[in-house]
Every structure is written in C-alpha cells, then in structure tokens.
C-alpha cells in the first residue's frame, strides 16, 4: 500500500474496509482529496458515508487499509489529526443545555483557542446566529443549529473540515446559505469533505464521489460525471404515472426507467424511436403522453452507475 | 435538585421510619386486683419514654383484642393478689407478652420492660438485693441508650454517598456518548484525563454539599453527636467521596447507555452496600466467602471509619487501615478508568 506523500494532498485513503457485526460498511475504498478542495461524498443512507468520516476523524479503526489526513496517519498520529481537523457529526452534537455563546466558548476552550482569535473565520456565519446567542442550543431551529455546529467546528481554524450530512433536515433556503458559506471557507484555504444524500448539491462540490453499499461508483468532477453519462435521456410523462412506470419497465426496448419527481427518466435501445414508444403507450391506453429529451443530472448518473454495478 | 434532596429524604426516612429503638410503645395492662404495688409499677412504666399505657384490660379477652387490632405491642399481666403474694411469699408473677411479628422489636420491649420492673423491685426491697442477690448489669458501650441512629447514620452516610456519587458520575460520561457530544470531544486535543476530571469536579462539589446536609441532619435532627474530631471525619469522607466518584467514572467508561449505567450503579452497588458493608448485618457473623467479598466494598471501610470517629470518638490515627484501603481503592479505580477510557468510539 503506497501513500504518495504529496504536499497537495489533504486526505488520502487506500484500501479502507470496515465491517460491523453483519454489515460490510466499506469495501476497499481508496481516494484522495487535494488541499483547498470541496469534496462531496454523495450516496443514499447506509452507503457508508458516516463510517468513512469516522475513520478519517480517528473515531473508529478500519479493518484494513491506511488513511492519512493532513499527512498524519489516522491510527498512529491520531492525536495530531485531532488538533487540525474540524468535525461536524450528522447528529446535532452540541450541548443542548448551553446557550449559543456558551457552546462556542466551550469548544474554543477545548481546542485551546478563543473566540477572538479566529473570529474572522466564523464571523460570516456567526453574525447570523448572534441575535440568538443567549438562547439554548437545543431550542434553535434546524438551520440555526447547523450554523452553530459549523461555527464550533471552525473555531480552531482547522486545516480539514469534515461535515457529515450537514444539510439533512435543513430547509432549502438554509441549505443554499450553507453551501454559500462553504464556498467562502474554501477561499480561506480549508479543505472540506462533505457528505450528503441530496444529489442536487453535487454540482456545488469541486469533485464528488458517488458511494453506494460501501464502495465508490465513481470519483470525478460533477461535469465529468454528467458528461460520462453517454446516452440520450428522455423524460416521459402521462396522465397515469403509476401505470406508465410499470408499462415502461415491461417494455424490453426501454433500457432503464426511474421515477423522478413528476416524470419518468428513461433511456432507450439504440434503434428504438420515441415515436414507437409513444405509439405503444397509446395502445396501452395512456393519454397526455409527452416524451422529451433532457440533460442528465447527477442523480441519473448515480442510478445508471448503481444499476451497472448490480449486474 | 433531586440529587440534593435525596440524601435529606433518605436520612429522615431511615432516621424515623426505620428506627428499631423503643419509643412510646403501646402497652396493654391487665391487673385484675389492682393494688398499691401494681399501680406504682404501671405508673412507672407509663412514665418511661419507652412505653405508653394504651389500654387497661379487664380480662384476657381484652388483651387478645388489643394485640389483634394492633392497639398494643406489649401486654403486662399481673397475677391475682400480686402485692399480697409479693409481701408474703417474697415472689409474685408478672407475665410479659410481646407482639413478636417483629422479633427484634419484641425482644427489646421485653428487655426494657424487664429493666423497669427490676429497678422497681430493687427500690421496693432494698434489703433483699443487698443480701447478695446477683443482678446482671448490662452496659451499652458508646451507645448507652441503644439509639439506632448511632448505628445507621454511618451506614446511611456510606450508602448514600456511594450511591449518589457513583450514580451521578456513571451517567456523566455515558450521557456524552448518547448525546453525541463525545464524538466532538474525542476529535479534539482534549486529553482523556482532563475530560474525566472536568466530569468529576461538579459532582465532587455536589457530593460535598450532600455530605454537609447529612451531617447537619444527623447532628441537629437525629441528635447523633460527632464524638471524635470533625476534621478527621471530613477528611475520611472526602476520600470516600473520591473513591465513589472514581467508581462511577469506571462504570461510565465501560457502559454505553445511560440505562445500563444507572442499572449497574443502582442495583450493582445498592445491594452489596446494604448487605455487605456491615450496615445491616454484622460482617463478623457472615460466612467466610461473604466476609471476603465485603473487603471489596468501599462502604465497609468507610462505615467502619465513621463509626470509629463519630461514635467512638477516636481520632484518624485509629482508622489507618480504613484510610489505607480506601486510598488504594481510589488509586486503582482512577487508573482503571483512565486505562478503560476509549479514545475512539468503539
């Protein structure tokens, strides 16, 4: 197992595996994250995102493989890593009985620093929650909690920031704000690893890794992943959506079909024309049929990749 | 709040409700032919703080009823022609019947009543007693009135301190694990020993307050004096508090849920402390194996030390063994919990 000691590498993993009693959480995972990058780990619940984060933040030990964070080994130099990373767990993990300000002060003390010292770094985020600084952390709204947790994770100016599903359970407006903050942090030179189950957040990362069942399907920039889709994609629509999905799935010429919100995204065999499909659907009694070409998104790529993974 | 009130409630509960001493026990008296002697004797018994004449019975049926409906715990029955027989034959019979559903209490009733009757007899016939009649004289060392508070205050002190300290701290670290805050604390440069010390500190203060409350209550409400040096008592207690906190800490580091921690510290400590500390059952009477196990119960040593200092009035130098054992326990427990403290989540 070779770890390339490159000064530009913030996080590197080589052949990481982890299993719990019955579940194989991570299978031979390898990847690298460059300094100053926003690296998104995107996958459904139970894909292994949290396990991976916990291994990198030295909270749990991997069964196999090695990993380094900021050049430090996660097993041997775990104490060094704990000094230079910021970690925001998926579950809100601040002291609910303490006020906003007390929480921040507490974590500043824990990390041997003070709020003043790194106030610039958290200023943009903290000013938004400052009006509530005497409120108890447990009484904050979801978005506020995330902002406070992020402030606490940043208080010691970490080199690498690990955010485990920071936007889960947060309203769309706050989510957008949150990603704006991450962009600002990137400008400060902080490497950010962020996991999320939301595919639409993928395009906001510099590079993403699509993860499922403990292994990466692909790791690339969002643009490259979308470009790699390589097929035409149609969105099909009809009055009876449930029937449409079953009918499309029973059609041998439809290569894939997934329900996406109010439409079914489909790919077709090479020589199969949409006119044919429309005709066949009309025969089956569908009305109001529309089939139009669309640009594939990350989610389409994920579906396609996870499908090819299975077979 | 609960943590501060619990010792108060417990000490008062043990102090008054669970007292085994004899106080104002209801007595039924049957004297078919009342005369000067029986009257005097009855008055004497009634006047004592131990007994209170509840019923004057007229026949044995009344006595039975008094026992049955619980109006009396002790019956004193004079035989017919009591004073006549006493003066003429030099002996007369008194029958003492005690409600032995609580055998310990019954024994004490009879013992106390017997004492009163004996002393009356002596006054009545000083000549006879002077004539070499051997009267056993029992002296209750350290606790002449056999006040049970003297026994249980050290016991309750030992139990409450251990339970509260251990229970409180056992939850402390587990709660961090359950709340998820441990995850962040671990991913920080905080040393485990600092985490643990900072967890112990507030509970140490709380325990000291609890100790002070118990002491105040025992001295001013239960009237248990501190015969020995108060400073020695405080020193031993601080050591004991520290042992208890360390024990709680160890429980906290090895369990993973608050419920399990509560269960271990509650059930796992309560029973051994109650049964094996000498608080209820004397250690000397235990079978060898239990006596051996009792050596590992910190409360045993503490209770012994408190009894020595508080009741017997001896100084800290007399409890060297207890202090040494407790100190060794403290050191071992702290080492064990630091070693057991997980620097990772699993």
XYZ file of C-alpha atoms in Angstrom:
657
model
C 0.000 0.000 0.000
C 1.673 3.169 -1.173
C 0.656 6.521 0.073
C 2.034 9.229 -2.090
C 3.407 11.885 0.187
C 2.305 14.842 -1.734
C 2.076 18.229 -0.125
C -1.051 18.957 -2.047
C -2.936 16.017 -0.660
C -5.143 16.792 2.322
C -6.804 13.428 2.721
C -5.883 10.102 1.233
C -7.402 6.689 1.679
C -6.002 3.418 0.430
C -7.944 0.170 0.546
C -10.084 1.104 3.527
C -12.504 -1.628 4.599
C -14.775 -1.685 7.581
C -17.397 -4.118 8.712
C -19.768 -4.139 11.647
C -21.210 -7.348 13.028
C -23.075 -8.368 9.895
C -22.828 -5.383 7.598
C -19.902 -4.618 5.341
C -19.896 -0.836 5.662
C -16.896 -0.018 3.455
C -15.265 -2.159 0.822
C -11.728 -1.366 -0.237
C -12.221 2.381 -0.527
C -9.412 4.487 -1.997
C -9.460 8.163 -2.866
C -7.542 11.360 -2.467
C -8.624 14.879 -1.745
C -6.436 17.825 -2.691
C -5.875 20.761 -0.406
C -8.433 23.503 -0.662
C -10.957 21.312 -2.389
C -14.625 20.779 -1.613
C -15.031 17.041 -1.911
C -18.566 15.719 -1.812
C -19.375 12.176 -0.810
C -22.787 11.509 -2.179
C -24.877 8.464 -1.608
C -28.045 7.153 -0.008
C -28.444 6.371 3.683
C -26.411 3.374 4.745
C -23.915 3.747 1.920
C -21.000 4.049 4.362
C -20.573 7.815 4.465
C -20.565 8.174 8.235
C -18.248 5.177 8.700
C -15.775 6.708 6.286
C -15.905 10.054 8.102
C -15.425 8.385 11.458
C -12.384 6.518 10.219
C -10.879 9.718 8.855
C -11.597 11.624 12.063
C -9.906 8.801 14.032
C -13.102 7.875 15.848
C -13.149 4.300 14.646
C -10.491 1.985 13.267
C -10.656 0.487 9.809
C -10.325 -3.281 9.416
C -7.942 -2.894 6.514
C -6.171 -0.169 4.613
C -4.468 3.046 5.544
C -5.536 6.641 5.518
C -3.866 9.955 6.157
C -5.313 13.328 6.975
C -3.087 16.353 6.505
C -0.155 13.954 6.217
C -0.871 12.217 9.529
C -1.746 8.551 9.781
C -5.231 8.022 11.226
C -4.025 5.254 13.533
C -0.513 6.226 14.589
C -0.823 10.001 14.636
C -4.439 10.283 15.698
C -3.576 12.923 18.270
C -2.114 15.203 15.604
C -5.173 14.767 13.443
C -7.464 15.674 16.300
C -5.699 19.000 16.571
C -6.034 20.001 12.951
C -9.449 18.839 11.836
C -12.918 20.157 12.398
C -15.709 17.626 12.593
C -19.421 18.137 12.454
C -21.278 14.868 13.026
C -24.535 14.120 11.255
C -26.456 14.169 14.503
C -26.582 17.554 16.235
C -23.912 17.077 18.865
C -23.543 20.281 20.803
C -24.604 20.849 24.368
C -28.331 21.465 24.193
C -28.449 22.964 27.678
C -25.796 25.549 26.912
C -26.540 28.746 25.085
C -25.204 29.504 21.637
C -22.443 31.639 23.052
C -21.538 29.146 25.791
C -21.232 26.341 23.285
C -18.887 28.368 21.146
C -16.800 29.386 24.143
C -16.693 25.806 25.372
C -15.363 24.440 22.112
C -12.904 27.286 21.793
C -11.518 26.311 25.204
C -11.467 22.633 24.329
C -9.343 23.428 21.308
C -7.026 25.710 23.283
C -8.111 28.843 21.498
C -10.516 31.716 21.989
C -13.427 33.089 20.030
C -11.497 36.276 19.390
C -8.541 34.533 17.803
C -10.418 33.068 14.861
C -13.422 35.316 14.832
C -12.763 36.374 11.201
C -13.242 32.821 10.073
C -16.620 32.318 11.665
C -17.796 35.918 11.508
C -19.963 35.498 8.406
C -21.697 32.510 9.913
C -21.825 33.666 13.495
C -23.400 37.057 12.799
C -26.480 35.223 11.591
C -26.959 33.424 14.884
C -25.599 36.173 17.091
C -29.058 37.671 17.764
C -29.894 34.357 19.464
C -26.672 33.984 21.374
C -28.390 33.737 24.763
C -30.759 31.059 23.515
C -30.131 27.446 24.406
C -28.723 25.386 21.574
C -31.451 22.777 21.926
C -34.100 25.442 21.227
C -32.660 26.565 17.887
C -34.177 25.761 14.506
C -32.522 23.172 12.277
C -30.728 25.727 10.113
C -29.507 27.677 13.148
C -28.224 24.513 14.755
C -26.191 23.737 11.665
C -24.724 27.226 11.621
C -23.778 26.961 15.260
C -22.311 23.496 14.774
C -20.294 24.769 11.841
C -19.051 27.711 13.894
C -17.991 25.330 16.652
C -16.220 23.057 14.186
C -14.375 26.042 12.726
C -13.401 27.799 15.914
C -9.838 26.454 15.911
C -9.230 27.122 12.203
C -8.935 23.500 11.130
C -6.956 22.504 8.054
C -9.536 19.933 7.052
C -13.224 20.162 7.764
C -15.409 17.047 7.882
C -19.108 17.704 7.522
C -21.307 14.652 7.829
C -24.661 15.342 6.196
C -24.725 18.988 7.279
C -27.830 19.803 5.272
C -30.016 16.853 6.231
C -33.205 18.113 7.779
C -32.498 21.719 6.895
C -34.868 23.885 4.858
C -33.926 24.695 1.229
C -33.096 28.332 1.935
C -30.741 27.468 4.778
C -29.209 24.733 2.659
C -28.386 27.233 -0.041
C -26.901 29.607 2.525
C -24.899 26.772 3.980
C -23.281 25.957 0.673
C -22.518 29.639 0.205
C -20.633 29.535 3.488
C -18.664 26.501 2.385
C -17.564 28.354 -0.749
C -16.303 31.181 1.452
C -14.410 28.753 3.669
C -12.793 27.220 0.625
C -11.440 30.660 -0.201
C -9.712 30.621 3.179
C -7.855 27.514 2.111
C -9.754 24.998 4.174
C -10.202 21.568 2.662
C -13.777 20.438 3.060
C -15.126 16.907 2.942
C -18.873 16.942 2.927
C -21.336 14.093 2.691
C -24.914 14.426 1.614
C -27.778 12.279 0.420
C -29.011 15.152 -1.792
C -27.887 14.716 -5.384
C -28.739 18.297 -6.275
C -25.959 19.505 -4.003
C -23.368 17.588 -6.002
C -22.795 20.317 -8.558
C -21.724 22.657 -5.755
C -18.667 20.494 -4.992
C -15.350 20.609 -6.812
C -15.205 16.870 -7.025
C -17.620 14.228 -5.892
C -17.526 10.562 -5.074
C -20.711 8.635 -5.605
C -20.887 5.990 -2.948
C -23.182 3.009 -2.601
C -23.042 -0.121 -0.450
C -19.618 0.774 0.865
C -17.774 1.448 -2.364
C -17.359 4.372 -4.725
C -19.137 4.086 -8.050
C -17.087 6.905 -9.463
C -14.983 9.845 -8.339
C -14.762 12.874 -10.575
C -15.885 16.441 -11.066
C -19.647 16.770 -11.377
C -19.271 17.946 -15.004
C -17.195 14.939 -15.983
C -19.589 12.544 -14.325
C -22.515 14.055 -16.193
C -20.532 14.066 -19.427
C -19.817 10.406 -18.836
C -23.488 9.545 -18.921
C -23.045 8.914 -22.662
C -26.642 8.241 -23.613
C -29.684 10.221 -24.542
C -32.112 10.684 -21.738
C -35.807 11.280 -22.049
C -38.382 12.396 -19.575
C -41.684 10.634 -20.115
C -44.975 11.897 -18.834
C -48.565 10.711 -18.938
C -51.827 11.084 -17.057
C -51.440 7.789 -15.229
C -47.923 7.852 -13.847
C -48.043 4.592 -11.881
C -49.200 2.637 -14.896
C -46.648 4.443 -17.038
C -43.766 3.232 -14.889
C -44.913 -0.418 -14.946
C -45.570 -0.268 -18.666
C -42.154 1.242 -19.357
C -40.445 -1.334 -17.205
C -42.190 -4.167 -19.037
C -41.035 -2.742 -22.375
C -37.898 -4.622 -23.482
C -36.694 -1.707 -25.602
C -36.602 0.671 -22.647
C -33.169 0.165 -21.115
C -33.828 1.953 -17.860
C -36.651 3.821 -16.253
C -36.688 5.616 -12.931
C -39.376 7.781 -11.430
C -38.001 11.285 -10.854
C -40.476 13.556 -9.218
C -43.269 14.164 -11.717
C -41.655 12.356 -14.669
C -40.046 9.050 -15.540
C -36.487 9.303 -16.825
C -35.784 6.685 -19.426
C -33.000 5.567 -21.734
C -33.839 3.590 -24.857
C -32.134 0.982 -27.002
C -30.155 2.416 -29.941
C -32.654 1.786 -32.734
C -35.793 2.370 -30.761
C -37.501 5.636 -31.605
C -39.578 7.757 -29.283
C -42.406 7.695 -31.850
C -42.596 3.934 -31.482
C -42.704 4.238 -27.736
C -45.409 6.895 -27.867
C -47.467 4.670 -30.157
C -47.102 1.651 -27.906
C -48.069 3.650 -24.861
C -51.159 4.972 -26.641
C -52.137 1.395 -27.453
C -51.906 0.614 -23.750
C -54.381 3.374 -23.078
C -52.166 6.259 -21.921
C -53.303 9.802 -22.597
C -51.454 13.109 -22.381
C -48.148 11.482 -23.262
C -45.089 13.701 -23.545
C -41.574 12.424 -24.198
C -38.804 14.972 -24.375
C -35.032 14.962 -24.300
C -33.440 16.235 -21.110
C -29.946 16.815 -19.820
C -28.873 14.130 -17.396
C -28.198 15.161 -13.783
C -26.016 13.597 -11.104
C -28.908 11.514 -9.900
C -29.380 9.977 -13.356
C -25.698 9.139 -13.397
C -25.973 7.637 -9.936
C -28.911 5.481 -10.971
C -27.180 4.382 -14.129
C -23.918 3.608 -12.324
C -25.574 1.783 -9.461
C -27.541 -0.275 -11.991
C -24.436 -1.351 -13.855
C -22.810 -2.092 -10.507
C -25.510 -4.597 -9.692
C -25.415 -6.626 -12.852
C -32.436 19.265 42.792
C -33.289 15.609 43.227
C -29.653 14.916 43.884
C -29.669 17.378 46.755
C -32.994 16.304 48.201
C -32.433 12.573 48.009
C -30.000 12.344 50.925
C -32.299 14.511 53.063
C -35.262 12.275 52.406
C -33.272 9.109 52.908
C -31.736 10.162 56.181
C -35.079 11.252 57.547
C -36.689 8.051 56.341
C -34.032 5.910 57.933
C -33.980 8.084 60.987
C -37.622 7.975 61.901
C -39.472 5.380 59.936
C -36.938 2.612 60.081
C -35.852 3.162 63.625
C -35.626 -0.030 65.686
C -35.419 1.707 69.018
C -38.232 1.502 71.544
C -40.169 4.677 71.899
C -43.739 5.158 73.129
C -44.653 1.556 72.520
C -48.314 0.951 73.256
C -48.900 -1.327 76.198
C -51.981 -3.130 77.417
C -52.175 -3.822 81.139
C -54.271 -6.462 82.852
C -54.407 -6.230 86.615
C -57.498 -7.921 87.944
C -56.941 -6.873 91.501
C -55.338 -3.503 91.348
C -53.402 -2.518 94.449
C -50.676 -0.143 95.546
C -47.798 -2.109 94.028
C -49.359 -2.740 90.648
C -50.473 0.868 90.413
C -46.986 2.116 91.140
C -45.448 -0.255 88.666
C -47.926 0.701 85.940
C -47.243 4.372 86.573
C -43.540 3.719 86.391
C -43.910 2.001 83.026
C -46.201 4.677 81.668
C -43.834 7.404 82.787
C -40.909 5.932 80.904
C -40.319 7.250 77.414
C -40.314 3.724 76.073
C -43.859 2.789 76.868
C -47.284 4.286 76.925
C -50.250 2.551 78.544
C -52.855 2.368 75.830
C -55.429 0.001 77.274
C -56.364 -1.091 80.743
C -57.794 -4.545 80.170
C -60.332 -6.224 82.379
C -59.975 -9.771 81.164
C -57.718 -11.798 78.935
C -60.127 -11.291 76.035
C -59.349 -7.563 76.043
C -55.649 -8.345 75.844
C -56.186 -10.581 72.834
C -58.214 -7.890 71.127
C -55.604 -5.238 71.777
C -52.996 -7.373 70.060
C -55.270 -8.282 67.221
C -56.267 -4.780 66.248
C -52.743 -3.524 66.884
C -53.527 -1.075 69.696
C -50.777 -2.672 71.759
C -47.457 -4.319 71.114
C -46.817 -5.479 74.656
C -49.051 -6.816 77.397
C -48.212 -6.733 81.071
C -50.331 -9.102 83.113
C -50.218 -9.181 86.895
C -51.326 -12.328 88.677
C -54.179 -12.150 91.118
C -53.237 -10.834 94.546
C -49.953 -9.526 93.228
C -48.841 -7.313 96.107
C -50.043 -9.771 98.720
C -48.015 -12.584 97.267
C -45.031 -10.312 96.890
C -45.015 -9.283 100.511
C -45.956 -12.674 101.967
C -44.253 -15.180 99.730
C -41.471 -12.922 98.591
C -42.269 -13.595 94.942
C -45.053 -12.808 92.529
C -45.556 -13.308 88.833
C -45.795 -10.834 86.061
C -46.438 -12.080 82.577
C -44.974 -10.108 79.677
C -46.474 -10.851 76.294
C -44.930 -9.190 73.273
C -46.086 -8.980 69.686
C -43.250 -10.916 68.067
C -44.168 -10.284 64.454
C -41.105 -8.091 64.623
C -38.862 -10.333 66.742
C -36.116 -7.765 67.234
C -38.546 -5.193 68.487
C -40.286 -7.739 70.724
C -37.003 -8.664 72.363
C -36.283 -5.041 73.091
C -39.763 -4.456 74.531
C -39.363 -7.318 76.935
C -35.845 -6.254 77.813
C -36.873 -2.683 78.537
C -39.965 -3.637 80.477
C -37.933 -6.157 82.469
C -35.466 -3.446 83.357
C -38.152 -1.146 84.658
C -39.692 -3.919 86.714
C -36.302 -4.904 88.125
C -35.408 -1.414 89.172
C -38.767 -1.027 90.828
C -38.241 -4.321 92.630
C -34.910 -3.131 93.931
C -36.390 0.019 95.324
C -39.180 -1.941 96.900
C -36.956 -4.459 98.612
C -33.511 -2.968 99.120
C -32.771 -5.479 101.859
C -33.159 -8.433 99.612
C -30.920 -7.112 96.899
C -28.307 -6.174 99.424
C -28.370 -9.768 100.597
C -26.254 -10.853 97.691
C -28.884 -11.261 95.053
C -26.938 -11.115 91.780
C -28.355 -8.665 89.388
C -26.792 -8.649 85.944
C -25.838 -5.209 84.901
C -25.628 -4.601 81.174
C -23.742 -1.638 79.906
C -24.189 -0.465 76.376
C -20.825 0.899 75.415
C -20.738 4.038 73.213
C -24.472 3.971 72.837
C -25.949 3.516 76.328
C -29.483 4.257 75.208
C -29.161 1.904 72.246
C -30.220 4.682 69.928
C -30.390 3.098 66.499
C -29.443 6.343 64.802
C -25.930 5.772 66.092
C -25.736 2.672 64.003
C -27.458 3.767 60.884
C -26.096 7.274 60.431
C -22.643 5.963 59.471
C -24.398 3.291 57.419
C -26.659 5.673 55.566
C -23.782 8.084 55.112
C -21.770 5.314 53.488
C -24.615 4.156 51.330
C -25.977 7.492 50.192
C -22.596 8.928 49.395
C -21.635 5.898 47.348
C -24.961 5.682 45.562
C -25.247 9.353 44.741
C -21.628 9.878 43.782
C -21.367 6.706 41.748
C -24.744 7.108 40.114
C -24.212 10.729 39.183
C -20.814 10.220 37.661
C -21.739 6.966 35.996
C -24.284 8.864 33.957
C -21.940 11.741 33.235
C -19.745 10.269 30.537
C -22.349 7.907 29.175
C -24.620 10.873 28.560
C -21.938 12.474 26.421
C -21.783 9.260 24.441
C -25.536 9.131 23.999
C -25.905 12.801 23.116
C -23.145 12.545 20.530
C -21.089 15.259 22.189
C -18.444 12.645 22.942
C -17.828 12.403 19.212
C -16.760 16.030 19.050
C -14.886 15.921 22.332
C -12.870 12.968 21.071
C -11.993 14.762 17.851
C -10.278 17.457 19.851
C -6.905 17.753 21.523
C -8.500 17.266 24.977
C -6.646 14.653 26.991
C -8.851 11.879 28.426
C -7.708 12.653 31.958
C -8.900 16.259 31.624
C -12.220 15.147 30.227
C -12.658 12.858 33.204
C -11.521 15.342 35.809
C -13.813 18.001 34.461
C -16.663 15.499 34.582
C -15.877 14.629 38.197
C -15.417 18.174 39.504
C -19.057 19.347 39.613
C -20.196 16.095 41.145
C -17.494 16.366 43.760
C -18.896 19.712 44.815
C -22.421 18.295 44.848
C -21.308 15.354 46.949
C -19.666 17.611 49.472
C -22.924 19.554 49.767
C -24.765 16.269 50.254
C -22.308 15.249 52.922
C -22.825 18.539 54.728
C -26.614 18.109 54.598
C -26.448 14.635 56.043
C -24.120 15.774 58.814
C -26.369 18.698 59.726
C -29.422 16.480 59.797
C -27.768 13.808 61.887
C -26.452 16.228 64.438
C -29.420 18.570 64.763
C -32.405 16.422 63.836
C -31.368 12.938 64.865
C -29.111 14.125 67.677
C -26.168 11.962 66.791
C -23.130 13.734 68.164
C -19.761 13.814 66.480
C -17.728 12.412 69.330
C -14.373 12.459 67.595
C -12.551 15.030 65.544
C -14.754 16.653 62.947
C -11.748 17.335 60.706
C -10.857 13.641 60.652
C -14.405 12.803 59.726
C -14.373 15.306 56.870
C -11.027 14.046 55.613
C -12.153 10.423 55.573
C -15.398 11.444 53.905
C -13.633 13.397 51.172
C -11.512 10.361 50.465
C -14.609 8.207 50.332
C -16.384 10.637 48.018
C -13.404 10.467 45.722
C -13.488 6.650 45.720
C -17.199 6.703 44.907
C -16.734 9.188 42.092
C -13.927 7.110 40.639
C -16.144 4.044 40.830
C -18.882 5.899 38.972
C -16.376 7.028 36.391
C -15.258 3.469 35.785
C -18.855 2.363 35.314
C -19.342 5.266 32.956
C -16.395 4.387 30.763
C -17.361 0.754 30.348
C -21.079 1.154 29.670
C -22.595 2.596 26.550
C -26.099 3.641 27.606
C -27.378 5.724 30.489
C -29.812 2.979 31.370
C -27.098 0.366 31.734
C -25.005 2.769 33.794
C -27.927 3.516 36.092
C -28.691 -0.154 36.455
C -25.148 -1.134 37.318
C -24.604 1.724 39.728
C -28.070 1.421 41.257
C -28.584 -2.298 41.562
C -24.990 -3.408 41.385
C -23.921 -1.114 44.192
C -27.027 -0.805 46.336
C -27.290 -4.476 47.314
C -23.644 -5.114 48.184
C -23.524 -1.872 50.116
C -26.695 -2.661 52.041
C -25.835 -6.264 52.752
C -22.067 -6.459 52.871
C -20.992 -3.187 54.408
C -21.912 -4.098 57.954
C -24.668 -1.527 57.847
C -27.442 -4.049 58.479
C -25.742 -7.370 59.121
C -22.545 -7.539 61.166
C -19.632 -8.627 58.995
C -18.265 -10.842 61.770
C -21.319 -13.113 61.511
C -21.002 -13.685 57.787
C -19.768 -16.880 56.210
C -16.133 -16.716 55.103
C -16.759 -16.109 51.433
C -19.096 -13.169 52.026
C -16.702 -11.733 54.571
C -14.014 -11.932 51.929
C -16.194 -10.186 49.345
C -17.113 -7.482 51.809
C -13.464 -6.424 51.791
C -14.024 -5.067 48.281
C -16.993 -2.930 49.251
C -15.637 0.572 49.896
C -18.606 1.381 52.112
C -17.496 -1.296 54.571
C -14.267 0.539 55.294
C -15.865 3.934 55.321
C -18.675 2.935 57.653
C -16.132 1.408 59.987
C -14.084 4.587 59.955
C -17.123 6.811 60.531
C -18.277 4.667 63.436
C -14.862 4.862 64.989
C -14.551 8.612 64.630
C -18.099 9.767 65.021
C -19.486 7.412 67.657
C -16.466 6.047 69.480
C -14.772 9.401 69.332
C -11.350 8.162 68.313
C -9.009 10.075 66.040
C -7.994 9.467 62.439
C -4.900 7.560 63.530
C -7.162 4.779 64.800
C -8.655 4.221 61.358
C -5.360 3.872 59.497
C -6.370 0.587 57.873
C -9.635 2.027 56.581
C -7.915 5.096 55.189
C -5.192 2.986 53.586
C -7.672 0.611 51.965
C -9.792 3.480 50.653
C -6.728 5.250 49.257
C -5.588 2.128 47.440
C -9.093 1.691 46.051
C -9.143 5.296 44.838
C -5.837 4.955 43.022
C -6.758 1.626 41.428
C -10.157 2.884 40.297
C -8.732 6.018 38.719
C -6.028 4.028 36.915
C -8.615 1.533 35.711
C -10.939 4.211 34.362
C -8.163 6.101 32.613
C -6.989 2.851 31.025
C -10.528 1.894 30.083
C -11.382 5.309 28.675
C -11.837 4.808 24.972
C -10.018 7.270 22.778
C -12.225 6.066 19.937
C -15.909 5.422 19.555
C -15.738 1.628 19.650
